[in-house]
Amino acid sequence: MENSNLKGRILMEMEDLIAQSCPKQKVAPDYETLHVAILKKHYNAADVSIDYHRRRVEMELVMDDKDYDPKTVNLYMPTLHVNLWFRNLRDFLKSCIDYDNKSLAFYASLLSSYTNKNLPLMTA
């Protein structure tokens, strides 16, 4: 019961942070970093750039994780270049929120770095 409340609270806080980070005017650099982190996590992307004016996201999606070796320098990773258009940034970012436990722990760490709230990371 407590874990479902924690999951709901993390997701609610993330949605609030996303709403706060999507102003009508220019996006602050700190929030752009947040947006890139959310997109990298959701799409397993190696490189993400957001053009807020044209409503475009360009990224390099990692095609196969089996070629990745954290013990060596990875000179070649098969990637796919993607250029996405979004109508509404807030809705687009909310659709990128994943509900698995690993993602919830990632979101809790994002929340603790963007807000002064420390959410416990227990989501079993």
Short mmCIF file of the C-alpha atoms (twelve columns), coordinates in Angstrom:
data_MODEL
# 
_entry.id   MODEL 
# 
loop_
_atom_site.group_PDB 
_atom_site.id 
_atom_site.type_symbol 
_atom_site.label_atom_id 
_atom_site.label_alt_id 
_atom_site.label_comp_id 
_atom_site.label_asym_id 
_atom_site.label_seq_id 
_atom_site.Cartn_x 
_atom_site.Cartn_y 
_atom_site.Cartn_z 
_atom_site.pdbx_PDB_model_num 
ATOM 1   C CA . MET A 1   0.000  0.000  0.000   1 
ATOM 2   C CA . GLU A 2   2.773  2.405  0.935   1 
ATOM 3   C CA . ASN A 3   4.689  1.636  -2.267  1 
ATOM 4   C CA . SER A 4   1.697  2.438  -4.484  1 
ATOM 5   C CA . ASN A 5   1.338  5.771  -2.665  1 
ATOM 6   C CA . LEU A 6   5.032  6.436  -3.213  1 
ATOM 7   C CA . LYS A 7   4.780  5.566  -6.916  1 
ATOM 8   C CA . GLY A 8   1.761  7.819  -7.302  1 
ATOM 9   C CA . ARG A 9   3.497  10.637 -5.465  1 
ATOM 10  C CA . ILE A 10  6.642  10.364 -7.616  1 
ATOM 11  C CA . LEU A 11  4.569  10.370 -10.801 1 
ATOM 12  C CA . MET A 12  2.458  13.296 -9.613  1 
ATOM 13  C CA . GLU A 13  5.558  15.298 -8.632  1 
ATOM 14  C CA . MET A 14  7.144  14.543 -12.036 1 
ATOM 15  C CA . GLU A 15  4.035  15.753 -13.849 1 
ATOM 16  C CA . ASP A 16  4.087  18.921 -11.743 1 
ATOM 17  C CA . LEU A 17  7.786  19.461 -12.499 1 
ATOM 18  C CA . ILE A 18  7.162  18.952 -16.222 1 
ATOM 19  C CA . ALA A 19  4.266  21.436 -16.145 1 
ATOM 20  C CA . GLN A 20  6.453  23.941 -14.297 1 
ATOM 21  C CA . SER A 21  9.314  23.448 -16.778 1 
ATOM 22  C CA . CYS A 22  7.181  24.206 -19.860 1 
ATOM 23  C CA . PRO A 23  6.502  27.950 -19.762 1 
ATOM 24  C CA . LYS A 24  4.934  29.912 -22.600 1 
ATOM 25  C CA . GLN A 25  8.180  31.834 -23.138 1 
ATOM 26  C CA . LYS A 26  11.773 30.647 -23.415 1 
ATOM 27  C CA . VAL A 27  12.753 27.475 -21.530 1 
ATOM 28  C CA . ALA A 28  15.464 27.889 -18.877 1 
ATOM 29  C CA . PRO A 29  18.712 25.925 -19.473 1 
ATOM 30  C CA . ASP A 30  18.175 23.876 -16.292 1 
ATOM 31  C CA . TYR A 31  14.782 22.759 -17.528 1 
ATOM 32  C CA . GLU A 32  16.183 21.962 -20.969 1 
ATOM 33  C CA . THR A 33  18.553 19.552 -19.207 1 
ATOM 34  C CA . LEU A 34  15.534 17.985 -17.477 1 
ATOM 35  C CA . HIS A 35  13.713 17.563 -20.791 1 
ATOM 36  C CA . VAL A 36  16.754 15.946 -22.403 1 
ATOM 37  C CA . ALA A 37  17.140 13.542 -19.449 1 
ATOM 38  C CA . ILE A 38  13.492 12.453 -19.690 1 
ATOM 39  C CA . LEU A 39  13.778 11.871 -23.444 1 
ATOM 40  C CA . LYS A 40  17.088 10.012 -23.161 1 
ATOM 41  C CA . LYS A 41  15.607 7.711  -20.530 1 
ATOM 42  C CA . HIS A 42  12.401 6.991  -22.423 1 
ATOM 43  C CA . TYR A 43  13.865 6.530  -25.909 1 
ATOM 44  C CA . ASN A 44  17.267 5.072  -24.898 1 
ATOM 45  C CA . ALA A 45  18.855 7.884  -26.880 1 
ATOM 46  C CA . ALA A 46  22.539 8.685  -27.079 1 
ATOM 47  C CA . ASP A 47  22.156 12.298 -28.160 1 
ATOM 48  C CA . VAL A 48  19.118 14.579 -27.888 1 
ATOM 49  C CA . SER A 49  18.603 18.138 -29.056 1 
ATOM 50  C CA . ILE A 50  15.347 20.055 -28.731 1 
ATOM 51  C CA . ASP A 51  14.332 22.916 -30.990 1 
ATOM 52  C CA . TYR A 52  11.585 24.560 -28.929 1 
ATOM 53  C CA . HIS A 53  10.780 27.165 -31.583 1 
ATOM 54  C CA . ARG A 54  10.172 24.604 -34.375 1 
ATOM 55  C CA . ARG A 55  8.762  22.012 -31.929 1 
ATOM 56  C CA . ARG A 56  11.266 19.379 -33.013 1 
ATOM 57  C CA . VAL A 57  13.313 16.775 -31.172 1 
ATOM 58  C CA . GLU A 58  16.332 15.258 -32.903 1 
ATOM 59  C CA . MET A 59  18.020 12.279 -31.321 1 
ATOM 60  C CA . GLU A 60  20.188 9.270  -31.964 1 
ATOM 61  C CA . LEU A 61  18.430 6.131  -30.727 1 
ATOM 62  C CA . VAL A 62  20.652 3.251  -29.635 1 
ATOM 63  C CA . MET A 63  19.597 0.314  -31.772 1 
ATOM 64  C CA . ASP A 64  21.153 -2.535 -29.789 1 
ATOM 65  C CA . ASP A 65  22.501 -2.424 -26.226 1 
ATOM 66  C CA . LYS A 66  24.397 -5.716 -26.586 1 
ATOM 67  C CA . ASP A 67  27.271 -3.888 -28.314 1 
ATOM 68  C CA . TYR A 68  27.751 -1.618 -25.291 1 
ATOM 69  C CA . ASP A 69  30.583 -2.540 -22.933 1 
ATOM 70  C CA . PRO A 70  31.078 -0.209 -19.939 1 
ATOM 71  C CA . LYS A 71  34.647 -1.509 -19.464 1 
ATOM 72  C CA . THR A 72  35.877 -0.239 -22.829 1 
ATOM 73  C CA . VAL A 73  35.627 2.872  -24.946 1 
ATOM 74  C CA . ASN A 74  32.709 2.337  -27.301 1 
ATOM 75  C CA . LEU A 75  33.758 3.741  -30.652 1 
ATOM 76  C CA . TYR A 76  30.786 2.411  -32.534 1 
ATOM 77  C CA . MET A 77  27.228 2.044  -31.351 1 
ATOM 78  C CA . PRO A 78  24.530 1.352  -33.934 1 
ATOM 79  C CA . THR A 79  22.120 4.290  -33.768 1 
ATOM 80  C CA . LEU A 80  19.139 5.551  -35.714 1 
ATOM 81  C CA . HIS A 81  18.664 9.270  -36.322 1 
ATOM 82  C CA . VAL A 82  15.128 10.394 -35.440 1 
ATOM 83  C CA . ASN A 83  13.474 13.754 -35.961 1 
ATOM 84  C CA . LEU A 84  10.155 14.063 -34.076 1 
ATOM 85  C CA . TRP A 85  7.604  16.852 -34.139 1 
ATOM 86  C CA . PHE A 86  5.527  17.614 -31.040 1 
ATOM 87  C CA . ARG A 87  2.366  19.682 -30.789 1 
ATOM 88  C CA . ASN A 88  2.525  20.418 -27.054 1 
ATOM 89  C CA . LEU A 89  5.791  20.034 -25.141 1 
ATOM 90  C CA . ARG A 90  4.164  19.327 -21.773 1 
ATOM 91  C CA . ASP A 91  1.931  16.575 -23.160 1 
ATOM 92  C CA . PHE A 92  4.814  15.113 -25.156 1 
ATOM 93  C CA . LEU A 93  7.069  14.911 -22.091 1 
ATOM 94  C CA . LYS A 94  4.274  13.459 -19.948 1 
ATOM 95  C CA . SER A 95  3.788  10.728 -22.540 1 
ATOM 96  C CA . CYS A 96  7.473  9.831  -22.106 1 
ATOM 97  C CA . ILE A 97  7.043  8.994  -18.407 1 
ATOM 98  C CA . ASP A 98  7.559  5.261  -17.788 1 
ATOM 99  C CA . TYR A 99  5.984  3.430  -14.850 1 
ATOM 100 C CA . ASP A 100 8.513  0.676  -14.128 1 
ATOM 101 C CA . ASN A 101 10.456 0.650  -10.847 1 
ATOM 102 C CA . LYS A 102 13.806 1.498  -12.435 1 
ATOM 103 C CA . SER A 103 12.296 4.561  -14.099 1 
ATOM 104 C CA . LEU A 104 10.570 5.624  -10.873 1 
ATOM 105 C CA . ALA A 105 13.922 5.583  -9.055  1 
ATOM 106 C CA . PHE A 106 15.393 7.702  -11.870 1 
ATOM 107 C CA . TYR A 107 12.511 10.179 -11.586 1 
ATOM 108 C CA . ALA A 108 12.937 10.351 -7.800  1 
ATOM 109 C CA . SER A 109 16.589 11.286 -8.299  1 
ATOM 110 C CA . LEU A 110 15.582 13.932 -10.854 1 
ATOM 111 C CA . LEU A 111 13.034 15.331 -8.434  1 
ATOM 112 C CA . SER A 112 15.589 15.539 -5.652  1 
ATOM 113 C CA . SER A 113 17.967 17.463 -7.913  1 
ATOM 114 C CA . TYR A 114 15.323 19.885 -9.265  1 
ATOM 115 C CA . THR A 115 13.439 20.411 -6.028  1 
ATOM 116 C CA . ASN A 116 14.485 20.411 -2.410  1 
ATOM 117 C CA . LYS A 117 12.267 17.426 -1.656  1 
ATOM 118 C CA . ASN A 118 13.966 14.136 -0.915  1 
ATOM 119 C CA . LEU A 119 11.651 11.300 -1.869  1 
ATOM 120 C CA . PRO A 120 12.582 7.850  -0.573  1 
ATOM 121 C CA . LEU A 121 13.804 5.569  -3.354  1 
ATOM 122 C CA . MET A 122 12.114 2.368  -2.114  1 
ATOM 123 C CA . THR A 123 9.737  1.179  -4.860  1 
ATOM 124 C CA . ALA A 124 9.526  -2.583 -4.549  1 
# 
